[in-house]
Coordinates of C-alpha atoms in Angstrom, one line a residue:
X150 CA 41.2 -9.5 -29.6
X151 CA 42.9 -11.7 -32.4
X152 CA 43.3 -15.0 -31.5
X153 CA 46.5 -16.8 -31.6
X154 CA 48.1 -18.2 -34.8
X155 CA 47.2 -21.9 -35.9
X156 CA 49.2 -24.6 -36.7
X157 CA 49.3 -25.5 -40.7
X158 CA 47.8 -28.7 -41.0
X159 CA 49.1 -31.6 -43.1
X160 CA 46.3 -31.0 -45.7
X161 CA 46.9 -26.8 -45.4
X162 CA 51.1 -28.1 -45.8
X163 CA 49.7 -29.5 -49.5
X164 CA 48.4 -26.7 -50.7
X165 CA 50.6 -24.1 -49.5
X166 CA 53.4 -25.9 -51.4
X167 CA 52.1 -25.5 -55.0
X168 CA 53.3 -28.2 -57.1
X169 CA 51.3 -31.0 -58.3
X170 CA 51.1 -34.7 -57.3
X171 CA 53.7 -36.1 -60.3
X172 CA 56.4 -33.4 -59.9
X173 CA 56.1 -33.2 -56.3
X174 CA 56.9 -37.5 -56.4
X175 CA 59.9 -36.9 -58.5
X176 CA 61.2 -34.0 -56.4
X177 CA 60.6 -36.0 -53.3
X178 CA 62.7 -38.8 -55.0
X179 CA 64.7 -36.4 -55.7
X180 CA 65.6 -35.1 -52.0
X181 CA 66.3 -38.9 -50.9
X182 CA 68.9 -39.5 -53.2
X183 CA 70.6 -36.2 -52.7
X184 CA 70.6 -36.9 -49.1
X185 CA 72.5 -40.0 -50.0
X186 CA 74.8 -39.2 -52.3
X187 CA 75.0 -35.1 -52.8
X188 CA 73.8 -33.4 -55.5
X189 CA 76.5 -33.9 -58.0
X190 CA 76.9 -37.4 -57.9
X191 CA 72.9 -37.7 -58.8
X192 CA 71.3 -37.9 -61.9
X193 CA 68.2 -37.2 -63.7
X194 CA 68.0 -40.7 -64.8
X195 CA 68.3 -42.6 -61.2
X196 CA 65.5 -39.4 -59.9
X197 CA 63.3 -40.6 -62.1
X198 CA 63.6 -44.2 -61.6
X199 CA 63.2 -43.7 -57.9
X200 CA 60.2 -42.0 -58.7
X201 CA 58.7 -44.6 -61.0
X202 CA 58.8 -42.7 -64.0
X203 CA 60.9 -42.7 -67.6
X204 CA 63.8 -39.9 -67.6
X205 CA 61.9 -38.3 -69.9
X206 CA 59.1 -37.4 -67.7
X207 CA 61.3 -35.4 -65.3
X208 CA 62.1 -33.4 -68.7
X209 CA 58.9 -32.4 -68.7
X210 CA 59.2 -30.0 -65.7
X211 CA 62.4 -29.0 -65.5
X212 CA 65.0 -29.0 -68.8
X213 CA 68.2 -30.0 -67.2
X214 CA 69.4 -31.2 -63.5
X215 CA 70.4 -27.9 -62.8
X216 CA 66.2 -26.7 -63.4
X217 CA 65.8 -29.7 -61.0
X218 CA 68.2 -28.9 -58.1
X219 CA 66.9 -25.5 -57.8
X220 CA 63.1 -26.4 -57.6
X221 CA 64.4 -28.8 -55.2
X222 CA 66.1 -26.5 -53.0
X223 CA 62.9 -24.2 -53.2
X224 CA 61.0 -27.3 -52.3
X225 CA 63.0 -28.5 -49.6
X226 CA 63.4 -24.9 -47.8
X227 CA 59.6 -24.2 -48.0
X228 CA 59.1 -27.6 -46.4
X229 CA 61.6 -26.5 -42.9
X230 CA 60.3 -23.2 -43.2
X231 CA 56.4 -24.9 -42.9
X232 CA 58.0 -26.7 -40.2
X233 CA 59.5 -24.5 -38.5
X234 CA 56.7 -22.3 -38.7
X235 CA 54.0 -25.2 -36.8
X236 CA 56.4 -25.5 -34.2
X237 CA 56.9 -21.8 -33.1
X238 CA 53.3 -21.7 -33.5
X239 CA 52.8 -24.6 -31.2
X240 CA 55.1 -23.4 -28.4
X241 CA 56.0 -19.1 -28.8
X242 CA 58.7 -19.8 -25.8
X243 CA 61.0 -21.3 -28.7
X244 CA 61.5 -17.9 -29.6
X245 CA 63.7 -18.0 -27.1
X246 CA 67.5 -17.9 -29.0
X247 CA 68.4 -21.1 -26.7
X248 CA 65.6 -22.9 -27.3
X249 CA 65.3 -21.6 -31.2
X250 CA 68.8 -22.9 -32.1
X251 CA 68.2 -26.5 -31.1
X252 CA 64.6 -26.2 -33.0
X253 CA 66.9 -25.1 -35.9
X254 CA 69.3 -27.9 -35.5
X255 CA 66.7 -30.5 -35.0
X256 CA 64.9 -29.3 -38.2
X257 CA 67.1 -29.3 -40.5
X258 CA 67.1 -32.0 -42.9
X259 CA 69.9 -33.7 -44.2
X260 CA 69.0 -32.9 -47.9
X261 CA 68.8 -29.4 -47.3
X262 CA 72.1 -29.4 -45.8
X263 CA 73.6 -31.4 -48.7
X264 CA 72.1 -28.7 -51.2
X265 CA 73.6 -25.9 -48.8
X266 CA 76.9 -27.3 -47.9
X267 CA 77.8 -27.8 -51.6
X268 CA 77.7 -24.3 -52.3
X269 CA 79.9 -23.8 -54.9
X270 CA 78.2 -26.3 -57.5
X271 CA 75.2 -24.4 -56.5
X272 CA 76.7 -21.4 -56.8
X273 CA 77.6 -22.0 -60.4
X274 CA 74.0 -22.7 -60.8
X275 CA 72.4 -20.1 -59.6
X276 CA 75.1 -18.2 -61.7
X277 CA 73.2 -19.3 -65.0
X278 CA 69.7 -19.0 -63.1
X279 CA 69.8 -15.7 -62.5
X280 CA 66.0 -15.1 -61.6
X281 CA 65.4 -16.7 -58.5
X282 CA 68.7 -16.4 -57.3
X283 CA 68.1 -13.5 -55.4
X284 CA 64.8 -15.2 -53.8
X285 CA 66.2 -18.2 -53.0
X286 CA 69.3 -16.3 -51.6
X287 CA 66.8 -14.5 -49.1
X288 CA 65.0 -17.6 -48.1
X289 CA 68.2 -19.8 -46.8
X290 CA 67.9 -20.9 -43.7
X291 CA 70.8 -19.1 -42.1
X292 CA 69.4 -15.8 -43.8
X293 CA 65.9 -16.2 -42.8
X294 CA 67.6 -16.7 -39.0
X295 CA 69.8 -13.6 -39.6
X296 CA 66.6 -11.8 -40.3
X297 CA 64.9 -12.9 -37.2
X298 CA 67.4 -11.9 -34.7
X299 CA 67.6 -8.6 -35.1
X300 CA 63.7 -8.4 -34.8
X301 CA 64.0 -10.8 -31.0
X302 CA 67.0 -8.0 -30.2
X303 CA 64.4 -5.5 -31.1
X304 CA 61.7 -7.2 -28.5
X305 CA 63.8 -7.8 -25.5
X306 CA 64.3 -11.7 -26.4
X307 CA 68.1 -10.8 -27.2
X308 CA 70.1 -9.0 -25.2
X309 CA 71.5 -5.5 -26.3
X310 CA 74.5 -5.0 -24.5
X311 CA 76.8 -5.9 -27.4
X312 CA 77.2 -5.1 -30.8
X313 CA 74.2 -6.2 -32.9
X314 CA 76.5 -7.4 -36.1
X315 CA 78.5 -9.1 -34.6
X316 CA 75.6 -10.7 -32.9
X317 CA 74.5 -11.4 -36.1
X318 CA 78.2 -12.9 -36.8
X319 CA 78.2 -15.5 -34.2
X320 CA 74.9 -16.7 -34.4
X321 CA 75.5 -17.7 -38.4
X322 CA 78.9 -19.4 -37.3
X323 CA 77.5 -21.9 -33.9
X324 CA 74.7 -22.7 -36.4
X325 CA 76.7 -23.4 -39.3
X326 CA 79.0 -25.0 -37.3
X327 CA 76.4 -27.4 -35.2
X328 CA 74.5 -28.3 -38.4
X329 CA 77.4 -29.2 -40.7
X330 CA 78.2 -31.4 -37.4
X331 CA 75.5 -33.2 -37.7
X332 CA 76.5 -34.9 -41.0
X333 CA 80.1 -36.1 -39.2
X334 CA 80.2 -38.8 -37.0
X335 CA 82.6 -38.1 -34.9
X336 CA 83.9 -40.6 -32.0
X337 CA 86.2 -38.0 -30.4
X338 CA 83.1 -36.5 -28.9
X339 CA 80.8 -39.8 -28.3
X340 CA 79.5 -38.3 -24.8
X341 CA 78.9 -34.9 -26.1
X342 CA 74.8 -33.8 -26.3
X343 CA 75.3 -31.2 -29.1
X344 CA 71.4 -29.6 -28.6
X345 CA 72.6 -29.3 -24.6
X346 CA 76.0 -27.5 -26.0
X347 CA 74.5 -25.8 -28.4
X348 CA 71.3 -24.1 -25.7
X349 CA 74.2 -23.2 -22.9
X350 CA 76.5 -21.5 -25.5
X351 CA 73.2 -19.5 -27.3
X352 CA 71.9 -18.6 -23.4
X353 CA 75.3 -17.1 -22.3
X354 CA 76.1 -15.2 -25.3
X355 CA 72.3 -13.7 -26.4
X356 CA 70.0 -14.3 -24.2
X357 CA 68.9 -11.2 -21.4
X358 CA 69.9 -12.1 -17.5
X359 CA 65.5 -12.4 -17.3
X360 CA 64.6 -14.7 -19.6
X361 CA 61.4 -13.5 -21.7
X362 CA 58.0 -15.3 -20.6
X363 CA 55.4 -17.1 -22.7
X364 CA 53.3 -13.6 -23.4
X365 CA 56.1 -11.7 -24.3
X366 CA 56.8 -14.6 -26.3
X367 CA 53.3 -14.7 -27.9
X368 CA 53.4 -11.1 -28.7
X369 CA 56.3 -11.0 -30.9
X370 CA 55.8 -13.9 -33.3
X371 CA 53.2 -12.5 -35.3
X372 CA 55.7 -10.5 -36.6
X373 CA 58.4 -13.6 -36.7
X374 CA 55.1 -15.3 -39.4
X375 CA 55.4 -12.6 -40.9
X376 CA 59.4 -12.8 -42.2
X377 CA 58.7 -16.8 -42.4
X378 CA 55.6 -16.4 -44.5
X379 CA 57.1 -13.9 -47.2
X380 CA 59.8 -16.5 -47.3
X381 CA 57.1 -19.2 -48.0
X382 CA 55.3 -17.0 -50.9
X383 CA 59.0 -16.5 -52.1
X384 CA 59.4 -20.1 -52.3
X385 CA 56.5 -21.1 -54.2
X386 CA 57.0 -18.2 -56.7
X387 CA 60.7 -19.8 -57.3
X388 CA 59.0 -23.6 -57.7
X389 CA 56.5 -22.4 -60.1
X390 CA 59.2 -20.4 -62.1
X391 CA 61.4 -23.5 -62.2
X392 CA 58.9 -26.1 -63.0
X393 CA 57.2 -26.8 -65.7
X394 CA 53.2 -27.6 -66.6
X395 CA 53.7 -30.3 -68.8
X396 CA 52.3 -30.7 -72.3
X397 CA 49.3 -32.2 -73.4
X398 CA 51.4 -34.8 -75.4
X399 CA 53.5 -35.5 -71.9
X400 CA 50.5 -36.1 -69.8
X401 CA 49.6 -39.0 -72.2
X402 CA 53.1 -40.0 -71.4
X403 CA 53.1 -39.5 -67.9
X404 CA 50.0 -41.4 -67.6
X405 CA 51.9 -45.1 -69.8
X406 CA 54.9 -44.4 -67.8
X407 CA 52.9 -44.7 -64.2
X408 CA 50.7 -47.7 -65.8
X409 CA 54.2 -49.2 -66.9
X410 CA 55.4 -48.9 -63.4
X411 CA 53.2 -50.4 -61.6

């Protein structure tokens, strides 16, 4: 019998995310900054001094901001997709739409949502980016989860008394609404416990009257990996499309930028 599926380790998490050690430090520079000021109002220049290199480093891998913003988007989805991932590995019963939304809502991380909620600025870049547009489209959170539910419909973790599309519906709007709430603070509704909210509305409107146990749970998500880890090869192709190797010449200034900066 085939044993369970294993958490990704930290190391495993490393590899699986195939960019090297410089680019990965810019990107990850990169994803603080948008989460504080959005993805317009940052630029190359600021990245790369948050990352301890020379502007013209960041060049290296990526030719404009635009180049930049999409590798970063690639890089921050494969990291929640990873995460989520360990997690339903860990525990099968989040499977369980009530228990999968807050897992969602807890995951998500603010830079990702900054990336998302600005859609039309990335919108008009993936316009010009036409290649991994159509990966990066598929591997969205919210797509990724509209691909999921059908499957937990299909195995008795959703209920099938109503119409599956407009299943499909509802589920995108709570979780587009909850996670969008999490970046207003909001003191009309100081009291409020959105993960509480957000599992009673998912139970009453998906979830069968018997809820699923943790074998039934365990059975289906190999075939939950399955959708999350086509998404993760997805991912990497995109990153490795958008970024660079660098040059000969531009190792030799990678390497006086980092001595310069420390």
């Amino acid at each position: 019998m085939m044993g369970m599926p294993q958490p990704i380790s930290a190391s495993e998490t490393d590899a699986v995310i195939a960019v090297s050690a410089l680019p990965e430090r810019i990107l990850n520079a990169a994803a603080e900054l948008v989460g504080q000021h959005g993805p317009q109002k940052t630029t190359v220049a600021e990245i790369a001094r948050a990352a301890g290199v020379g502007k013209g480093t960041a060049y290296l891998y990526w030719s404009s901001k635009e180049e930049l913003l999409l590798a970063l988007l690639a890089h921050e989805t494969l990291k929640w997709v990873l995460a989520v991932r360990d997690k339903l590995v860990r525990d099968p019963e989040d499977l369980c739409p009530s228990r999968l939304g807050v897992l969602l809502l807890d995951s998500w991380p603010r830079e990702l949502v900054e990336l998302i909620a600005s859609d039309l600025y990335l919108r008009r870049i993936l316009a010009v980016h036409q290649q991994p547009r159509e990966a990066l489209d598929r591997s969205m959170p919210m797509k990724l989860c509209l691909r999921v539910l059908p499957l937990l419909r299909q195995k008795g973790l959703v209920r099938d008394d109503a119409d599956a599309l407009e299943q499909v519906y509802v589920f995108d709007a709570l979780m587009t609404g909850f996670v969008m709430g999490k970046m207003v603070d909001s003191a009309d509704f100081g009291t409020v416990d959105p993960r509480a909210v957000l599992s009673r509305a998912i139970r009453a409107l998906f979830e069968p009257p018997v809820a699923p146990g943790r074998s039934h749970c365990e059975r289906v998500l190999p075939e939950v990996l399955q959708v999350l880890d086509h998404a993760v090869a997805e991912l990497n192709d995109v990153m490795l499309a958008m970024t660079r190797p660098a040059e000969r010449s531009g190792k030799g200034q990678e390497e006086r930028e980092a001595a310069g900066s420390q």
